[in-house]
Amino acid sequence: MAEAFGNSPRRDSNGRALLGGLALSDLVRSGSIRTPSYVYDLDAIAAGARELREAFGNESHLVAYAVKANTAGPVVRALAAQGCGADVVSGAELSVALACGVPPLSIVYNGVAKRDDEIDKALGAGILSIQIESVEEIVRVAARARALSLGRGARARISLRINPALDFEALETHANIATGHDAAKFGIAQDDLPRALEIIKASPEVELVGLGHHIGSQIPSVPAYRTAARTLFSLGVAVRAGGVSTLRFLDTGGGFGIDYGAGAVPKPGDYVRAALEERKAAEVDDTMLMVEPGRSMVAAHGVLVSRVVQTKVSTVRGTARRWLMIDAGMNDLIRPALYQARHRVVPLETNGASADFTATLWRVVGPVCESSDDFGVHALPDSPPEHVALLDAGAYGYVMSNQYNGRALPDEVFLRGGQIVTINRAKSQDDWVQERVAIQG
Ligand SMILES: *Cc1c(COP(=O)(O)O)cnc(C)c1O
């Protein structure tokens, strides 16, 4: 079986899984990396960003990388170096983006419940726009702008995040990551748009510079993205017709799908080309087209490397059940437990050049005391590998990790130019013990 190893990683002629040109098994065996570790290929991340930006041709655009997918400095800096901006969802993420060299005028700030201090930070930094998610928030941002007295006619730049009221089943995405249905807490309902515009008109402290939406994550279909974009652009036309002359950008959001192994999905550039066509058709192509991809920028370029701790085989009513127990758990990668997501699990080494093995179905599980600490059933060698990689773990992986069950956070390893450039080593479990015990009372 010539097995494909992830979207970007491949195997060498000895059957060793490669990432960023390095054999992951060598890194583990030499002790260069511990398990569990997230390993990221910064060159592939940069190349993906270049390819996406090329899809825009000469059109005015901003790729605002959704920092929440992977907040690591080397990742954000690599994307900033490719001319990406940032979409942040907290004051802390805003600080990361600024410190990693993202220009303020390439940053947008989303979030349904921004605190006053976070709004103040965004206004102080002079970011491109605060994306407003409710009519109530317009009043709050105007009040903060007044309190900070931005002065000399400078107004707080805001954009309206519209809730497109889509049916998430039609979008074929998981309910927990769909954000564009009308019961979601996100965005301003279209019926509330006239009221929002009235308040903006009456608020000299704010200036409406954009309209946007984010219809959800892991959208597998370009037609769905296109249809939503068309609606957004027609709203842009209507808002201008209503007398707003300050619109600078239209933002069709992120959510580009990636291939977690179930089959081909569109390329990020396909979504962009569809949006560009619709923007032209709507005759709003004097505005900048913004997209906010997170997952598609980083997911395929990171893996979670884990050691097999033991197997467990039991016979239940005459049927063998086989578990492969690894040293990574749901605290390291929560997506399977949270979204029923499936990450391919592959051995770091296969025997010999052919990458042939007798496949056995193993249920791969972690050490955490929860039934949902389960990475699903995977075809792996009959004699279990010493180490495995969970693929496509570069997005919503480390950022969601936690210390449940007294587990240390995983390490993060960054590769560039065929070598390890840096390792973010986690605090030990002993530190965790001491921290818990040291709480007095
Ligand atoms: C999370 C998020 C994104 C990125 O979504 P992906 O599915 O990772 O591309 C974009 N915009 C907003 C507002 C978000 O909350």
Coordinates of C-alpha atoms and ligand atoms in Angstrom, one line a residue:
M1 CA 0.0 0.0 0.0
A2 CA 1.6 3.2 -1.1
E3 CA 0.2 5.5 1.5
A4 CA -0.1 9.2 1.3
F5 CA 1.2 10.9 4.3
G6 CA -0.8 14.0 4.9
N7 CA -1.2 16.9 2.5
S8 CA 2.3 18.2 2.7
P9 CA 4.4 15.5 4.6
R10 CA 5.8 12.7 2.5
R11 CA 7.9 9.6 3.2
D12 CA 11.5 9.0 2.2
S13 CA 12.7 5.9 0.5
N14 CA 13.2 4.2 3.9
G15 CA 9.5 4.7 4.7
R16 CA 10.2 7.5 7.2
A17 CA 7.6 10.2 7.5
L18 CA 9.0 13.6 6.5
L19 CA 8.0 17.1 7.5
G20 CA 9.9 20.1 6.3
G21 CA 12.5 17.7 4.7
L22 CA 13.3 16.1 8.0
A23 CA 12.5 12.5 9.1
L24 CA 10.3 12.9 12.2
S25 CA 11.5 9.5 13.6
D26 CA 15.1 10.8 13.6
L27 CA 14.1 13.8 15.6
V28 CA 12.4 11.6 18.2
R29 CA 15.1 8.9 18.3
S30 CA 17.9 11.5 18.6
G31 CA 16.1 13.1 21.5
S32 CA 15.8 16.4 19.6
I33 CA 12.1 16.4 20.2
R34 CA 10.0 14.9 23.0
T35 CA 6.6 13.5 22.8
P36 CA 3.9 14.7 22.5
S37 CA 5.1 17.6 20.3
Y38 CA 3.5 19.7 17.7
V39 CA 5.9 20.1 14.8
Y40 CA 5.3 22.8 12.2
D41 CA 6.8 23.4 8.7
L42 CA 7.2 27.2 8.5
D43 CA 8.4 27.0 4.9
A44 CA 5.2 25.3 3.8
I45 CA 3.1 27.8 5.7
A46 CA 4.9 30.7 3.9
A47 CA 4.5 29.0 0.5
G48 CA 0.8 28.5 1.1
A49 CA 0.4 32.2 1.9
R50 CA 2.2 33.2 -1.2
E51 CA 0.0 30.9 -3.3
L52 CA -3.2 32.4 -1.8
R53 CA -2.0 35.9 -2.3
E54 CA -1.3 35.1 -6.0
A55 CA -4.9 34.1 -6.5
F56 CA -5.8 37.8 -6.0
G57 CA -3.7 38.8 -9.0
N58 CA -3.5 42.6 -9.0
E59 CA -6.7 43.1 -7.2
S60 CA -6.7 45.1 -4.0
H61 CA -6.9 42.7 -1.1
L62 CA -6.0 41.7 2.4
V63 CA -5.5 38.2 3.7
A64 CA -6.2 38.7 7.4
Y65 CA -4.9 35.5 8.9
A66 CA -7.2 34.3 11.7
V67 CA -4.6 34.2 14.5
K68 CA -6.7 32.1 16.7
A69 CA -5.9 29.0 14.6
N70 CA -2.3 29.1 15.6
T71 CA -0.9 32.0 17.7
A72 CA 2.7 30.9 17.8
G73 CA 5.2 33.8 17.1
P74 CA 7.1 32.0 14.4
V75 CA 3.8 31.2 12.5
V76 CA 2.4 34.8 12.8
R77 CA 5.8 36.3 11.8
A78 CA 6.1 33.9 8.8
L79 CA 2.7 35.0 7.6
A80 CA 3.3 38.7 8.3
A81 CA 6.5 38.4 6.2
Q82 CA 4.3 37.2 3.3
G83 CA 2.2 40.3 3.6
C84 CA -0.7 38.8 5.5
G85 CA -2.6 40.9 8.0
A86 CA -4.4 39.5 11.0
D87 CA -7.9 38.8 12.2
V88 CA -7.8 38.8 16.0
V89 CA -10.5 37.9 18.5
S90 CA -9.1 39.2 21.7
G91 CA -6.9 42.0 23.1
A92 CA -4.2 39.4 23.7
E93 CA -4.3 38.2 20.1
L94 CA -4.1 41.8 19.0
S95 CA -0.9 42.2 21.1
V96 CA 0.6 39.1 19.5
A97 CA -0.2 40.3 16.0
L98 CA 1.3 43.7 16.6
A99 CA 4.4 42.3 18.3
C100 CA 4.9 39.9 15.4
G101 CA 5.1 42.8 12.9
V102 CA 1.6 42.8 11.5
P103 CA 0.9 46.5 10.5
P104 CA -2.0 48.0 12.4
L105 CA -3.7 48.9 9.2
S106 CA -3.8 45.2 8.3
I107 CA -5.5 44.1 11.4
V108 CA -9.3 43.6 12.1
Y109 CA -10.7 42.7 15.4
N110 CA -13.8 40.4 15.6
G111 CA -15.6 39.2 18.8
V112 CA -19.0 39.4 20.3
A113 CA -18.1 40.7 23.7
K114 CA -15.0 42.8 23.6
R115 CA -14.1 44.4 26.9
D116 CA -13.6 48.2 27.2
D117 CA -9.9 47.7 27.7
E118 CA -9.7 45.6 24.6
I119 CA -11.6 48.2 22.5
D120 CA -9.2 50.9 23.9
K121 CA -6.2 48.8 22.9
A122 CA -7.6 48.5 19.3
L123 CA -8.4 52.2 19.1
G124 CA -5.0 53.1 20.5
A125 CA -3.1 50.9 18.1
G126 CA -5.0 52.4 15.1
I127 CA -6.0 49.1 13.6
L128 CA -7.9 48.9 10.3
S129 CA -11.2 48.1 11.8
I130 CA -13.1 46.9 14.8
Q131 CA -15.6 44.4 13.4
I132 CA -18.9 45.2 15.1
E133 CA -21.1 42.2 16.1
S134 CA -24.2 43.9 17.5
V135 CA -26.0 47.2 17.4
E136 CA -25.2 47.6 21.1
E137 CA -21.5 47.4 20.4
I138 CA -21.6 50.4 18.1
V139 CA -22.7 52.6 21.0
R140 CA -19.9 51.1 23.2
V141 CA -17.1 51.7 20.7
A142 CA -18.4 55.3 20.1
A143 CA -18.3 55.9 23.9
R144 CA -14.7 54.6 24.2
A145 CA -13.6 56.7 21.2
R146 CA -15.2 59.7 23.0
A147 CA -13.5 58.8 26.3
L148 CA -10.1 58.5 24.6
S149 CA -10.9 61.7 22.6
L150 CA -9.1 60.4 19.5
G151 CA -9.4 64.0 18.5
R152 CA -8.7 66.1 15.5
G153 CA -11.5 64.6 13.5
A154 CA -10.0 61.1 13.6
R155 CA -12.8 58.7 13.9
A156 CA -12.9 55.1 15.1
R157 CA -12.9 52.8 12.1
I158 CA -15.6 50.2 12.4
S159 CA -17.0 47.5 10.1
L160 CA -20.2 45.6 10.5
R161 CA -20.1 41.8 10.7
I162 CA -23.3 40.7 9.2
N163 CA -25.0 37.4 10.2
P164 CA -25.9 35.9 6.8
A165 CA -28.6 33.7 8.4
L166 CA -27.5 30.6 6.6
D167 CA -28.6 27.1 7.2
F168 CA -25.6 25.3 8.5
E169 CA -26.8 21.9 7.2
A170 CA -26.7 23.5 3.7
L171 CA -23.1 24.4 4.4
E172 CA -22.2 20.8 5.3
T173 CA -20.2 21.8 8.3
H174 CA -20.4 20.7 11.9
A175 CA -23.0 22.6 14.0
N176 CA -20.4 23.6 16.6
I177 CA -18.2 25.4 14.0
A178 CA -21.0 26.9 12.0
T179 CA -21.3 30.6 12.8
G180 CA -23.5 32.0 10.1
H181 CA -26.9 30.7 11.1
D182 CA -29.5 33.1 12.5
A183 CA -29.5 31.7 16.0
A184 CA -25.7 32.1 16.3
K185 CA -24.5 34.8 18.7
F186 CA -22.3 36.2 15.9
G187 CA -22.9 39.2 13.7
I188 CA -25.6 41.7 13.1
A189 CA -28.9 40.3 11.8
Q190 CA -29.8 41.7 8.4
D191 CA -33.1 43.0 9.8
D192 CA -31.0 45.1 12.3
L193 CA -28.8 46.6 9.6
P194 CA -31.0 49.8 9.1
R195 CA -30.9 50.4 12.9
A196 CA -27.1 49.9 12.9
L197 CA -26.7 52.4 10.1
E198 CA -28.9 55.0 11.9
I199 CA -26.8 54.8 15.0
I200 CA -23.6 55.1 13.0
K201 CA -25.0 58.1 11.2
A202 CA -25.7 59.7 14.6
S203 CA -22.3 58.9 16.0
P204 CA -19.6 61.3 14.9
E205 CA -17.0 59.2 16.7
V206 CA -17.2 56.3 14.3
E207 CA -16.7 55.8 10.6
L208 CA -18.1 52.7 8.7
V209 CA -15.2 51.4 6.6
G210 CA -16.3 47.9 5.9
L211 CA -18.9 45.1 5.8
G212 CA -18.1 41.5 6.4
H213 CA -19.2 38.1 7.4
H214 CA -17.7 34.8 8.3
I215 CA -20.1 32.0 7.4
G216 CA -18.4 29.2 9.3
S217 CA -15.4 26.9 9.3
Q218 CA -14.4 24.1 7.1
I219 CA -16.8 25.1 4.3
P220 CA -16.4 22.4 1.8
S221 CA -18.1 24.1 -1.1
V222 CA -17.1 27.1 -3.2
P223 CA -20.7 27.6 -4.4
A224 CA -21.8 28.1 -0.8
Y225 CA -19.0 30.7 -0.3
R226 CA -19.9 32.4 -3.5
T227 CA -23.6 32.7 -2.8
A228 CA -22.9 34.2 0.6
A229 CA -20.3 36.6 -0.9
R230 CA -22.9 37.7 -3.5
T231 CA -25.3 38.6 -0.7
L232 CA -22.6 40.5 1.1
F233 CA -21.7 42.5 -2.0
S234 CA -25.3 43.4 -2.6
L235 CA -25.5 44.7 0.9
G236 CA -22.4 46.8 0.2
V237 CA -24.2 48.3 -2.8
A238 CA -27.3 49.0 -0.7
V239 CA -25.3 50.6 2.1
R240 CA -23.6 52.9 -0.4
A241 CA -26.9 53.7 -2.1
G242 CA -28.1 54.7 1.4
G243 CA -25.5 57.4 1.5
V244 CA -22.4 55.7 3.1
S245 CA -19.4 56.9 1.2
T246 CA -16.7 55.6 3.5
L247 CA -16.7 51.9 2.6
R248 CA -13.2 50.7 1.9
F249 CA -13.4 46.9 2.2
L250 CA -15.7 44.0 1.9
D251 CA -14.8 40.9 3.9
T252 CA -16.0 37.5 2.9
G253 CA -14.5 35.8 5.9
G254 CA -12.5 32.6 6.3
G255 CA -13.6 29.0 6.6
F256 CA -11.8 27.6 3.6
G257 CA -11.9 23.8 3.9
I258 CA -8.9 21.5 4.2
D259 CA -8.6 17.9 3.3
Y260 CA -8.4 15.9 6.6
G261 CA -8.2 12.7 4.5
A262 CA -11.8 12.2 3.4
G263 CA -11.2 13.6 -0.1
A264 CA -10.4 16.6 -2.2
V265 CA -11.6 20.0 -1.1
P266 CA -11.3 23.2 -3.1
K267 CA -8.0 25.1 -2.9
P268 CA -8.0 28.4 -0.9
G269 CA -7.5 30.3 -4.2
D270 CA -10.8 28.8 -5.6
Y271 CA -12.8 30.6 -2.9
V272 CA -10.9 33.8 -3.6
R273 CA -11.5 33.6 -7.3
A274 CA -15.2 33.1 -6.8
A275 CA -15.4 36.1 -4.5
L276 CA -13.5 38.2 -6.9
E277 CA -15.9 37.3 -9.7
E278 CA -18.9 38.2 -7.5
R279 CA -17.3 41.5 -6.4
K280 CA -16.8 42.5 -10.0
A281 CA -20.4 41.4 -11.0
A282 CA -21.7 43.5 -8.1
E283 CA -19.6 46.5 -9.3
V284 CA -18.0 47.0 -5.9
D285 CA -14.5 46.1 -7.2
D286 CA -13.2 49.5 -6.1
T287 CA -13.3 48.1 -2.5
M288 CA -10.6 46.0 -1.1
L289 CA -11.5 42.3 -0.9
M290 CA -10.6 40.9 2.5
V291 CA -10.6 37.2 3.5
E292 CA -10.0 35.8 7.0
P293 CA -8.6 32.3 6.6
G294 CA -7.2 30.5 9.7
R295 CA -7.3 26.7 9.3
S296 CA -6.4 26.6 5.6
M297 CA -3.2 28.6 6.3
V298 CA -1.7 26.3 8.9
A299 CA -3.6 23.0 9.5
A300 CA -1.8 20.8 6.9
H301 CA 1.6 22.1 7.9
G302 CA 1.6 20.8 11.5
V303 CA 1.5 17.3 13.0
L304 CA 1.3 16.1 16.5
V305 CA 4.0 13.5 17.2
S306 CA 3.2 10.9 19.8
R307 CA 4.7 7.8 21.3
V308 CA 2.8 4.6 21.6
V309 CA 2.6 3.7 25.3
Q310 CA 1.0 0.3 25.0
T311 CA -1.6 -1.7 23.3
K312 CA -4.6 -3.3 24.8
V313 CA -6.4 -6.2 23.1
S314 CA -9.4 -7.8 24.7
T315 CA -11.9 -10.3 23.4
V316 CA -15.5 -9.2 24.0
R317 CA -18.1 -11.8 23.1
G318 CA -15.7 -13.5 20.8
T319 CA -14.7 -10.3 19.0
A320 CA -11.2 -8.8 19.4
R321 CA -11.0 -5.2 20.4
R322 CA -7.7 -3.5 19.8
W323 CA -6.6 -0.2 21.3
L324 CA -3.4 1.7 20.6
M325 CA -2.7 3.9 23.6
I326 CA -0.6 6.9 22.9
D327 CA 1.0 9.6 25.0
A328 CA -1.1 12.4 23.4
G329 CA -4.6 12.9 24.6
M330 CA -7.6 15.1 24.2
N331 CA -5.9 17.7 26.3
D332 CA -3.3 18.1 23.5
L333 CA -5.7 17.9 20.6
I334 CA -9.3 18.4 21.5
R335 CA -10.9 18.6 18.0
P336 CA -11.9 14.9 17.9
A337 CA -13.7 15.2 21.3
L338 CA -15.1 18.6 20.6
Y339 CA -16.2 18.4 17.0
Q340 CA -16.0 14.6 16.2
A341 CA -13.1 15.7 13.9
R342 CA -11.0 13.0 12.4
H343 CA -7.2 13.4 12.2
R344 CA -5.3 10.7 10.3
V345 CA -2.9 8.7 12.5
V346 CA 0.1 7.3 10.7
P347 CA 3.3 5.6 11.8
L348 CA 6.5 7.6 11.8
E349 CA 8.3 4.6 10.3
T350 CA 7.1 1.8 8.1
N351 CA 9.3 -1.2 7.5
G352 CA 11.4 -0.8 4.4
A353 CA 11.2 1.2 1.3
S354 CA 7.9 -0.1 0.1
A355 CA 5.9 1.4 3.0
D356 CA 4.0 -1.9 2.9
F357 CA 2.4 -3.2 6.1
T358 CA -0.3 -5.6 7.1
A359 CA -2.9 -3.1 8.2
T360 CA -4.8 -3.8 11.4
L361 CA -7.6 -1.6 12.6
W362 CA -6.6 0.0 15.9
R363 CA -8.7 2.3 18.0
V364 CA -6.2 5.0 18.9
V365 CA -6.8 6.6 22.3
G366 CA -5.1 8.8 24.7
P367 CA -4.4 8.6 28.5
V368 CA -7.1 11.0 29.7
C369 CA -9.9 9.7 31.8
E370 CA -12.7 10.6 29.4
S371 CA -14.4 8.3 26.9
S372 CA -14.2 11.1 24.4
D373 CA -10.3 10.9 24.6
D374 CA -10.5 8.9 21.4
F375 CA -8.9 9.6 18.0
G376 CA -10.9 7.0 16.1
V377 CA -10.1 3.8 14.3
H378 CA -7.1 3.7 12.1
A379 CA -5.4 1.2 9.8
L380 CA -1.9 0.8 11.3
P381 CA 0.7 -2.0 11.2
D382 CA -0.2 -5.2 12.8
S383 CA 2.9 -4.9 15.0
P384 CA 2.3 -1.5 16.3
P385 CA 4.7 1.4 15.5
E386 CA 6.7 3.0 18.3
H387 CA 5.6 6.5 17.2
V388 CA 2.8 8.0 15.3
A389 CA 1.9 11.4 13.9
L390 CA -1.6 12.9 14.0
L391 CA -1.9 14.8 10.7
D392 CA -3.3 18.2 9.9
A393 CA -2.9 19.4 13.5
G394 CA -1.4 22.8 12.7
A395 CA -4.7 24.7 13.3
Y396 CA -6.9 24.6 16.4
G397 CA -4.4 22.2 18.0
Y398 CA -1.9 23.6 20.5
V399 CA -4.1 26.7 20.9
M400 CA -6.8 24.6 22.5
S401 CA -4.6 22.4 24.6
N402 CA -5.0 22.3 28.3
Q403 CA -3.6 20.6 31.4
Y404 CA -6.6 18.4 32.3
N405 CA -5.6 15.3 34.4
G406 CA -2.4 17.1 35.5
R407 CA -0.9 16.7 32.1
A408 CA 1.9 19.0 30.8
L409 CA 1.1 21.0 27.7
P410 CA 2.7 19.6 24.5
D411 CA 6.0 21.0 23.1
E412 CA 6.0 23.0 19.9
V413 CA 8.8 22.5 17.4
F414 CA 9.3 24.9 14.4
L415 CA 11.1 23.8 11.2
R416 CA 12.6 26.0 8.5
G417 CA 15.2 25.3 5.8
G418 CA 15.5 21.7 6.8
Q419 CA 16.2 22.2 10.4
I420 CA 14.7 22.9 13.8
V421 CA 14.7 26.7 14.3
T422 CA 13.2 26.7 17.8
I423 CA 11.4 24.6 20.3
N424 CA 8.8 25.9 22.7
R425 CA 9.3 23.5 25.6
A426 CA 6.4 23.1 27.9
K427 CA 6.6 23.3 31.7
S428 CA 6.9 19.9 33.3
Q429 CA 4.2 18.0 35.2
D430 CA 6.2 18.6 38.3
D431 CA 5.7 22.3 37.9
W432 CA 2.0 21.7 37.6
V433 CA 2.0 19.7 40.9
Q434 CA 3.9 22.5 42.7
E435 CA 1.6 25.2 41.3
R436 CA -1.6 23.3 42.5
V437 CA -0.1 22.6 45.9
A438 CA 1.2 26.1 46.4
I439 CA -2.3 27.6 46.4
Q440 CA -2.8 28.5 50.0
G441 CA -6.1 28.6 51.9
Ligands
LIG1 C1 -12.3 31.7 13.4 C2 -12.6 32.8 12.5 C3 -12.1 32.8 11.2 C4 -11.2 31.7 10.6 O1 -11.9 30.5 10.4 P1 -11.1 29.3 9.6 O2 -12.2 28.3 9.5 O3 -10.0 28.9 10.5 O4 -10.6 29.8 8.3 C5 -12.3 33.9 10.4 N1 -13.1 34.9 10.8 C6 -13.6 34.9 12.0 C7 -14.5 36.1 12.5 C8 -13.4 33.9 12.9 O5 -14.0 33.9 14.1

